Amino acid sequence: MSSEVLWPFIPSPNPTSIAGAQGAYLHMSDGRKVLDAAGGAIVTNIGHGRKDVAAAMAAAAENCTYAVPPWLTPEREALLQELTEHWLPDHLPCVHLSSGGSESNEAAIKIATQFQAAMGRPEKQIVLARSLSYHGTTIQMAGVSGHQSRKRGLESLINEVPRIDTPYPLRCPLGPHHPDATEYYLKNLEDTIESIGAENIAALIAEPLNGSSAGAITPPEGYWPRAQEILRRHEILLIMDEVMTGFGRTGERFGSELYGLEPDLLVAGKGMAGGYAAISGTYGRKEIADVIGNAGFNIMFHTFGALPLSCAASTKVLQILREEDMLSRVKTMGSQLFDALNEKLGQHPNVAEIRGEGLLLGIELVKDRETLEKFDEDERVTERVVGKAMEEGVFFYPGGTGVARDIICIGAPFIIGEAEVDLMVNALDKALAQL
Ligand SMILES: Cc1ncc(COP(=O)(O)O)c(C=O)c1O
């Protein structure tokens, strides 16, 4: 590559280059094979290099290069049929497509605000978010995200939003995994709503379980259904950000189904096309669309939302997930991996917790597992562990928000087998030895 070009924008001290990727493996430019236990950025759900997906994309590119997003094309119709027949919860038939999670979350926030205005509640404008969270990288979504390290230097630009505590059973202020954790976090939600005034709040945006922001933290028993009741009572919409958890990553179609939730708006991207194309969706209740439509409000599209080629890629990926019964595989391999990690590393002096659902797992590392004292940020523990594991032939995803640390995330493709489970456990074991 020309020495004039700098890539990425701020060059990395450890430049990484891959020649290609197949199945669950990255083929490094230096000839090594590395297991992609992160699925890229927790995206490549069906694995790399499927020729049937590439063929579907090529056919779409030949058939219809581009059409404005609101029009139907055969590729869009096929995707809408796949989504409504097999994936979307029955109460969410309305679909708006964008190119990535940040755009789709912004669309959800706009839709929620327009809905409240159209309902004659224009003062309901505040979007509540959670203390540890990630919803995207546009200026608006960076403000909504509870992700400190991704906002540094942007403070003057960003509008922060009010936050509730992300339920974090391990670090519940009442004590680790305290039996009253659910009550504690529900009270925090009620108190926050009361202090802001429900009449000012349009929606809560939240991940059903955290993605990489805080490493697959799952809520305490019974939290979500009761939180949803509280929101409904106050006419606050629930936006579930399933950009990372959607389309099978947890073993269910959507993470919200793990908790019996019925979000008003659901956002899902990443695995929607398994990395083959840039596509992401905002899905909503019919009443919401009717109310906004009747008020004469417009939901503007992005030029590349619903690109026919992306729709074709997504349709094929979603069909593969179904026809090859990959969600069952997520459950089986996820629990095998969880058990194997626990067996080998569950008692490691620097492992505070191994958690998650399906093939979205997080391993929280601490200086002292008794007190849960964290390593200093300057020690860059996550970075060092991920770097060492890479040398051992496995790419894990670095998690955490700066405040929440040090967290190693696993978001492996759904096609992994026992050999890959062994590889991950052994690589992580070796990488932790340096601590
Ligand atoms: C939960 C969640 N929401 C939103 C996003 C942002 O999506 P994108 O990077 O496609 O804009 C991400 C990306 O990691 C995510 O994990």
Coordinates of C-alpha atoms and ligand atoms in Angstrom, one line a residue:
M1 CA 0.0 0.0 0.0
S2 CA 1.2 3.5 -0.8
S3 CA 3.0 5.1 2.2
E4 CA 0.9 8.3 1.6
V5 CA -2.3 6.6 2.7
L6 CA -3.0 6.2 6.4
W7 CA -5.5 3.5 7.5
P8 CA -7.2 3.5 9.8
F9 CA -7.6 7.3 10.3
I10 CA -5.6 7.1 13.5
P11 CA -3.1 4.4 12.7
S12 CA -3.1 1.4 15.0
P13 CA 0.1 0.4 16.9
N14 CA -0.7 -3.2 15.9
P15 CA -1.8 -3.1 12.3
T16 CA -3.8 -6.1 11.3
S17 CA -4.3 -7.4 7.8
I18 CA -6.3 -10.3 6.6
A19 CA -6.2 -11.9 3.2
G20 CA -9.7 -13.4 3.4
A21 CA -12.0 -15.4 5.6
Q22 CA -13.9 -18.7 5.4
G23 CA -16.4 -20.3 7.7
A24 CA -15.4 -19.3 11.3
Y25 CA -11.8 -18.5 10.4
L26 CA -9.8 -15.4 9.4
H27 CA -6.9 -16.0 7.0
M28 CA -4.3 -13.6 8.1
S29 CA -2.0 -12.0 5.5
D30 CA 1.0 -13.6 7.2
G31 CA -0.5 -17.0 6.5
R32 CA -1.9 -17.8 10.0
K33 CA -5.4 -19.0 10.5
V34 CA -7.3 -17.2 13.4
L35 CA -10.7 -18.3 14.8
D36 CA -13.1 -15.4 14.5
A37 CA -14.7 -15.8 18.0
A38 CA -15.9 -12.2 17.7
G39 CA -17.8 -12.7 14.5
G40 CA -16.1 -9.5 13.4
A41 CA -18.0 -6.9 15.4
I42 CA -20.4 -9.7 16.5
V43 CA -21.9 -9.8 13.0
T44 CA -21.0 -12.9 11.0
N45 CA -23.6 -15.2 12.4
I46 CA -23.6 -17.7 9.6
G47 CA -19.8 -17.6 9.0
H48 CA -17.8 -16.1 6.2
G49 CA -17.8 -16.9 2.5
R50 CA -21.1 -18.6 1.7
K51 CA -21.4 -18.8 -2.1
D52 CA -25.2 -19.0 -2.0
V53 CA -25.4 -15.6 -0.3
A54 CA -22.9 -14.2 -2.8
A55 CA -25.0 -15.6 -5.7
A56 CA -28.2 -14.0 -4.3
M57 CA -26.4 -10.7 -4.0
A58 CA -25.0 -10.9 -7.6
A59 CA -28.5 -11.6 -8.9
A60 CA -30.0 -8.7 -7.1
A61 CA -27.3 -6.3 -8.4
E62 CA -28.1 -7.4 -11.9
N63 CA -31.8 -7.2 -11.5
C64 CA -32.2 -3.8 -9.8
T65 CA -29.2 -1.7 -8.9
Y66 CA -31.1 0.9 -7.0
A67 CA -34.6 2.2 -6.4
V68 CA -35.8 4.8 -3.9
P69 CA -36.4 3.0 -0.6
P70 CA -40.2 3.4 -0.3
W71 CA -40.8 1.5 -3.6
L72 CA -41.2 -2.2 -3.7
T73 CA -38.8 -4.4 -5.7
P74 CA -38.8 -8.2 -5.8
E75 CA -35.8 -8.2 -3.4
R76 CA -37.6 -6.0 -0.9
E77 CA -40.8 -8.0 -1.2
A78 CA -38.9 -11.3 -0.5
L79 CA -37.2 -9.8 2.6
L80 CA -40.5 -8.4 3.9
Q81 CA -42.1 -11.8 3.5
E82 CA -39.2 -13.6 5.2
L83 CA -39.3 -11.1 8.1
T84 CA -43.1 -11.2 8.7
E85 CA -43.5 -15.0 8.2
H86 CA -40.6 -16.2 10.2
W87 CA -38.9 -13.5 12.3
L88 CA -40.8 -10.5 13.5
P89 CA -43.1 -10.8 16.5
D90 CA -46.7 -10.6 15.3
H91 CA -47.2 -7.2 17.0
L92 CA -44.4 -5.6 15.0
P93 CA -45.5 -5.6 11.4
C94 CA -44.1 -2.2 10.3
V95 CA -40.7 -2.1 8.8
H96 CA -38.2 0.8 8.2
L97 CA -34.8 -0.2 6.8
S98 CA -31.5 1.6 7.1
S99 CA -27.8 0.7 6.6
G100 CA -26.7 0.3 10.2
G101 CA -27.6 0.2 13.9
S102 CA -27.0 3.9 14.6
E103 CA -29.3 5.0 11.8
S104 CA -32.0 2.5 12.8
N105 CA -31.8 3.6 16.5
E106 CA -32.1 7.2 15.4
A107 CA -35.1 6.3 13.3
A108 CA -36.7 4.6 16.4
I109 CA -36.2 7.7 18.5
K110 CA -37.7 9.9 15.8
I111 CA -40.7 7.6 15.4
A112 CA -41.2 7.5 19.2
T113 CA -41.1 11.3 19.4
Q114 CA -43.4 11.8 16.4
F115 CA -45.8 9.2 17.8
Q116 CA -46.1 11.1 21.1
A117 CA -46.5 14.4 19.3
A118 CA -49.2 12.9 17.1
M119 CA -51.0 11.6 20.2
G120 CA -51.3 15.1 21.4
R121 CA -48.5 14.8 24.0
P122 CA -45.8 17.0 22.4
E123 CA -44.1 17.7 25.7
K124 CA -43.1 14.0 25.9
Q125 CA -39.7 14.5 24.2
I126 CA -37.1 13.1 26.5
V127 CA -35.5 9.7 25.7
L128 CA -34.3 7.8 28.7
A129 CA -31.3 5.6 28.3
R130 CA -29.2 3.3 30.5
S131 CA -26.0 4.0 32.4
L132 CA -24.0 1.2 30.6
S133 CA -25.1 0.9 27.0
Y134 CA -24.2 1.4 23.4
H135 CA -26.6 2.5 20.7
G136 CA -24.3 3.9 18.0
T137 CA -21.8 6.5 17.0
T138 CA -23.6 9.4 15.3
I139 CA -23.6 12.5 17.4
Q140 CA -27.2 11.8 18.6
M141 CA -26.6 8.2 19.4
A142 CA -23.3 8.8 21.1
G143 CA -25.2 11.1 23.4
V144 CA -27.8 8.4 24.0
S145 CA -25.2 5.7 24.6
G146 CA -23.8 5.2 28.1
H147 CA -20.4 4.5 26.7
Q148 CA -17.8 6.9 28.2
S149 CA -14.7 5.9 26.2
R150 CA -16.4 6.5 22.9
K151 CA -17.3 10.1 23.7
R152 CA -13.9 11.4 24.8
G153 CA -13.2 14.8 23.2
L154 CA -16.8 15.1 22.0
E155 CA -18.2 16.5 25.2
S156 CA -19.0 19.9 23.7
L157 CA -20.9 18.3 20.8
I158 CA -22.9 15.7 22.6
N159 CA -26.3 16.1 24.2
E160 CA -26.4 13.7 27.2
V161 CA -29.8 12.2 28.1
P162 CA -31.2 11.2 31.5
R163 CA -30.3 7.6 32.5
I164 CA -31.5 4.8 34.6
D165 CA -29.1 2.3 36.0
T166 CA -28.4 -0.7 33.8
P167 CA -29.3 -3.7 36.0
Y168 CA -25.9 -5.2 36.8
P169 CA -26.4 -8.1 39.2
L170 CA -22.7 -8.7 39.8
R171 CA -22.2 -5.1 41.0
C172 CA -25.7 -4.4 42.5
P173 CA -25.1 -1.8 45.3
L174 CA -27.0 -4.2 47.6
G175 CA -24.3 -6.8 47.0
P176 CA -23.4 -9.3 44.3
H177 CA -26.5 -11.1 42.9
H178 CA -28.5 -9.8 45.8
P179 CA -32.0 -11.3 46.1
D180 CA -33.5 -7.8 46.1
A181 CA -31.7 -6.7 43.0
T182 CA -34.8 -6.7 40.8
E183 CA -36.7 -4.5 43.3
Y184 CA -33.6 -2.2 43.6
Y185 CA -33.4 -1.6 39.8
L186 CA -37.2 -1.2 39.4
K187 CA -37.2 1.4 42.1
N188 CA -34.4 3.2 40.3
L189 CA -36.6 3.2 37.1
E190 CA -39.7 4.5 39.0
D191 CA -37.7 7.2 40.8
T192 CA -36.0 8.4 37.7
I193 CA -39.4 8.7 35.9
E194 CA -40.8 10.5 38.9
S195 CA -38.0 13.0 39.1
I196 CA -38.2 13.9 35.3
G197 CA -41.9 13.6 35.1
A198 CA -43.6 10.9 33.0
E199 CA -45.3 13.7 31.0
N200 CA -41.9 14.6 29.6
I201 CA -40.6 11.2 28.6
A202 CA -41.2 9.7 25.2
A203 CA -39.4 6.4 25.4
L204 CA -36.8 4.3 27.1
I205 CA -34.1 2.8 24.8
A206 CA -32.4 -0.3 26.1
E207 CA -30.6 -3.5 25.1
P208 CA -32.5 -6.6 26.4
L209 CA -29.1 -7.8 27.7
N210 CA -26.0 -5.7 27.1
G211 CA -24.0 -6.2 24.0
S212 CA -20.3 -5.6 24.2
S213 CA -20.8 -2.3 26.1
A214 CA -20.7 -4.2 29.4
G215 CA -20.2 -7.8 28.2
A216 CA -23.6 -9.6 28.0
I217 CA -24.9 -8.5 31.4
T218 CA -28.2 -10.2 31.9
P219 CA -30.9 -8.5 34.0
P220 CA -32.0 -10.0 37.4
E221 CA -35.0 -12.4 37.4
G222 CA -38.3 -10.8 36.6
Y223 CA -36.9 -7.3 35.9
W224 CA -38.0 -6.7 32.4
P225 CA -41.7 -7.6 32.4
R226 CA -42.2 -5.4 35.5
A227 CA -40.2 -2.6 33.9
Q228 CA -42.4 -2.8 30.9
E229 CA -45.5 -2.6 33.0
I230 CA -44.1 0.6 34.6
L231 CA -43.4 2.1 31.2
R232 CA -46.9 1.3 29.9
R233 CA -48.5 2.8 32.9
H234 CA -46.7 6.1 32.1
E235 CA -47.2 5.9 28.3
I236 CA -43.5 5.7 27.8
L237 CA -42.6 3.6 24.7
L238 CA -40.0 0.8 25.0
I239 CA -37.4 0.8 22.2
M240 CA -35.4 -2.5 22.3
D241 CA -32.0 -2.1 20.8
E242 CA -31.4 -5.6 19.4
V243 CA -28.7 -4.5 17.0
M244 CA -26.4 -7.1 18.5
T245 CA -28.8 -9.6 20.1
G246 CA -31.2 -9.8 17.2
F247 CA -31.7 -12.6 14.6
G248 CA -30.7 -15.5 16.8
R249 CA -27.5 -14.5 18.7
T250 CA -29.0 -15.5 22.0
G251 CA -30.7 -18.6 20.7
E252 CA -34.1 -16.9 20.4
R253 CA -35.1 -14.8 17.4
F254 CA -34.7 -11.7 19.5
G255 CA -33.3 -11.2 23.0
S256 CA -36.6 -9.6 24.2
E257 CA -38.2 -13.0 23.7
L258 CA -36.0 -14.4 26.4
Y259 CA -37.8 -12.1 28.9
G260 CA -41.4 -12.2 27.4
L261 CA -41.2 -8.6 26.3
E262 CA -43.3 -6.9 23.8
P263 CA -41.4 -3.8 22.8
D264 CA -43.2 -0.9 21.0
L265 CA -40.2 -0.5 18.6
L266 CA -37.5 -3.0 18.0
V267 CA -34.2 -2.3 16.2
A268 CA -32.0 -5.1 14.8
G269 CA -29.0 -5.0 12.4
K270 CA -25.7 -6.8 12.4
G271 CA -26.8 -10.4 12.1
M272 CA -29.7 -9.4 9.8
A273 CA -27.4 -10.0 6.9
G274 CA -24.6 -11.7 8.8
G275 CA -22.0 -9.2 7.5
Y276 CA -22.7 -9.8 3.8
A277 CA -24.4 -6.4 3.4
A278 CA -25.0 -3.2 5.4
I279 CA -28.7 -3.5 6.5
S280 CA -30.5 -2.9 9.7
G281 CA -34.2 -2.4 10.6
T282 CA -36.6 -0.5 12.9
Y283 CA -39.7 -2.5 13.5
G284 CA -42.8 -1.1 15.0
R285 CA -46.4 -1.5 16.1
K286 CA -49.1 -0.8 13.5
E287 CA -50.8 1.7 15.9
I288 CA -47.6 3.8 15.9
A289 CA -47.4 3.9 12.1
D290 CA -51.1 4.7 11.8
V291 CA -50.9 7.6 14.3
I292 CA -47.9 9.1 12.7
G293 CA -49.3 8.7 9.2
N294 CA -52.7 10.2 10.2
A295 CA -50.9 13.2 11.6
G296 CA -49.2 13.8 8.2
F297 CA -45.7 13.3 9.6
N298 CA -43.0 11.9 7.3
I299 CA -40.4 9.3 8.1
M300 CA -37.5 10.2 5.9
F301 CA -35.3 7.4 4.4
H302 CA -31.5 7.3 4.0
T303 CA -30.5 6.9 0.3
F304 CA -29.1 3.4 0.8
G305 CA -31.8 2.1 3.2
A306 CA -33.2 -1.1 1.8
L307 CA -30.7 -1.4 -1.1
P308 CA -32.0 -4.3 -3.2
L309 CA -28.6 -6.1 -3.0
S310 CA -28.6 -5.8 0.8
C311 CA -32.2 -7.0 1.0
A312 CA -31.3 -10.1 -1.1
A313 CA -28.3 -10.8 1.2
S314 CA -30.5 -10.5 4.3
T315 CA -33.2 -12.7 2.9
K316 CA -30.7 -15.5 2.0
V317 CA -28.9 -15.2 5.4
L318 CA -32.2 -15.4 7.3
Q319 CA -33.3 -18.4 5.2
I320 CA -30.0 -20.2 5.9
L321 CA -30.5 -19.5 9.7
R322 CA -33.9 -21.2 9.5
E323 CA -33.2 -24.0 7.0
E324 CA -30.0 -25.1 8.8
D325 CA -31.7 -24.8 12.2
M326 CA -28.9 -22.5 13.4
L327 CA -30.8 -21.2 16.4
S328 CA -30.8 -24.6 18.0
R329 CA -27.1 -24.8 17.3
V330 CA -26.6 -21.4 19.1
K331 CA -28.3 -22.9 22.2
T332 CA -26.3 -26.2 22.1
M333 CA -22.9 -24.7 21.3
G334 CA -23.5 -21.6 23.6
S335 CA -24.1 -23.9 26.6
Q336 CA -21.2 -26.1 25.7
L337 CA -18.9 -23.1 25.5
F338 CA -20.3 -21.6 28.7
D339 CA -19.7 -24.8 30.6
A340 CA -16.2 -25.3 29.2
L341 CA -15.3 -21.7 30.1
N342 CA -16.6 -22.1 33.6
E343 CA -14.9 -25.4 34.1
K344 CA -11.5 -24.1 33.0
L345 CA -11.7 -20.4 34.1
G346 CA -14.6 -20.1 36.5
Q347 CA -12.3 -20.1 39.5
H348 CA -9.5 -18.1 38.0
P349 CA -8.3 -15.4 40.4
N350 CA -8.9 -12.7 37.9
V351 CA -12.3 -13.9 36.5
A352 CA -15.2 -12.2 38.3
E353 CA -18.0 -13.7 36.2
I354 CA -18.7 -15.5 33.0
R355 CA -22.2 -14.6 31.7
G356 CA -24.5 -14.2 28.8
E357 CA -27.0 -16.1 26.6
G358 CA -26.5 -18.3 23.6
L359 CA -23.4 -17.2 21.7
L360 CA -23.2 -13.8 23.3
L361 CA -20.9 -14.3 26.3
G362 CA -18.9 -11.9 28.4
I363 CA -16.0 -12.6 30.7
E364 CA -15.4 -9.9 33.3
L365 CA -11.8 -9.6 34.6
V366 CA -10.9 -8.1 37.9
K367 CA -7.8 -7.5 40.0
D368 CA -9.4 -9.3 42.9
R369 CA -12.3 -11.6 42.6
E370 CA -13.3 -11.3 46.3
T371 CA -13.6 -7.5 46.4
L372 CA -14.4 -7.2 42.6
E373 CA -11.7 -4.4 42.5
K374 CA -11.0 -3.5 38.9
F375 CA -7.6 -3.2 37.2
D376 CA -6.6 0.4 36.5
E377 CA -7.7 1.6 33.1
D378 CA -4.0 2.5 32.3
E379 CA -3.1 -1.2 32.6
R380 CA -5.1 -1.9 29.4
V381 CA -6.0 -5.4 30.5
T382 CA -8.7 -6.0 27.9
E383 CA -6.4 -4.9 25.1
R384 CA -3.5 -7.1 26.4
V385 CA -5.7 -10.2 26.8
V386 CA -7.3 -9.7 23.3
G387 CA -3.8 -9.2 21.9
K388 CA -2.3 -12.3 23.5
A389 CA -5.3 -14.5 22.5
M390 CA -4.8 -13.3 18.9
E391 CA -1.3 -14.6 19.1
E392 CA -2.8 -17.9 20.3
G393 CA -5.0 -18.0 17.2
V394 CA -8.4 -16.6 18.5
F395 CA -9.9 -13.1 18.0
F396 CA -12.1 -12.1 20.9
Y397 CA -14.1 -8.8 21.0
P398 CA -12.9 -6.2 23.4
G399 CA -15.8 -5.1 25.6
G400 CA -16.4 -2.4 28.2
T401 CA -17.2 1.3 28.3
G402 CA -14.2 2.6 30.2
V403 CA -16.3 2.7 33.4
A404 CA -17.3 -0.9 32.9
R405 CA -14.1 -2.9 32.3
D406 CA -12.3 -5.3 31.7
I407 CA -14.5 -7.4 29.5
I408 CA -13.8 -10.0 26.9
C409 CA -16.7 -10.7 24.6
I410 CA -17.5 -13.8 22.6
G411 CA -19.8 -13.5 19.6
A412 CA -18.7 -16.5 17.5
P413 CA -20.4 -17.5 14.3
F414 CA -23.2 -20.0 14.9
I415 CA -21.4 -22.7 12.9
I416 CA -18.7 -23.4 15.5
G417 CA -18.1 -27.0 16.8
E418 CA -16.3 -28.6 19.7
A419 CA -12.9 -28.0 18.2
E420 CA -13.6 -24.2 18.2
V421 CA -14.9 -24.4 21.8
D422 CA -11.6 -26.0 22.9
L423 CA -9.6 -23.4 20.9
M424 CA -11.4 -20.5 22.6
V425 CA -11.1 -21.9 26.1
N426 CA -7.4 -22.7 25.7
A427 CA -6.5 -19.4 24.1
L428 CA -8.3 -17.4 26.8
D429 CA -6.6 -19.5 29.5
K430 CA -3.1 -18.7 28.0
A431 CA -4.0 -15.1 27.5
L432 CA -5.1 -14.8 31.2
A433 CA -1.9 -16.3 32.4
Q434 CA -0.1 -13.0 31.8
L435 CA -2.3 -11.3 34.5
Ligands
LIG1 C1 -26.5 -2.6 20.8 C2 -25.9 -1.8 19.6 N1 -26.7 -0.8 19.1 C3 -26.2 -0.1 18.1 C4 -25.0 -0.3 17.6 C5 -24.5 0.6 16.4 O1 -24.6 -0.1 15.2 P1 -23.8 0.4 14.0 O2 -22.3 0.3 14.3 O3 -24.2 -0.5 12.9 O4 -24.2 1.8 13.7 C6 -24.2 -1.4 18.0 C7 -22.9 -1.7 17.4 O5 -22.1 -2.3 18.0 C8 -24.7 -2.2 19.1 O6 -24.0 -3.2 19.6

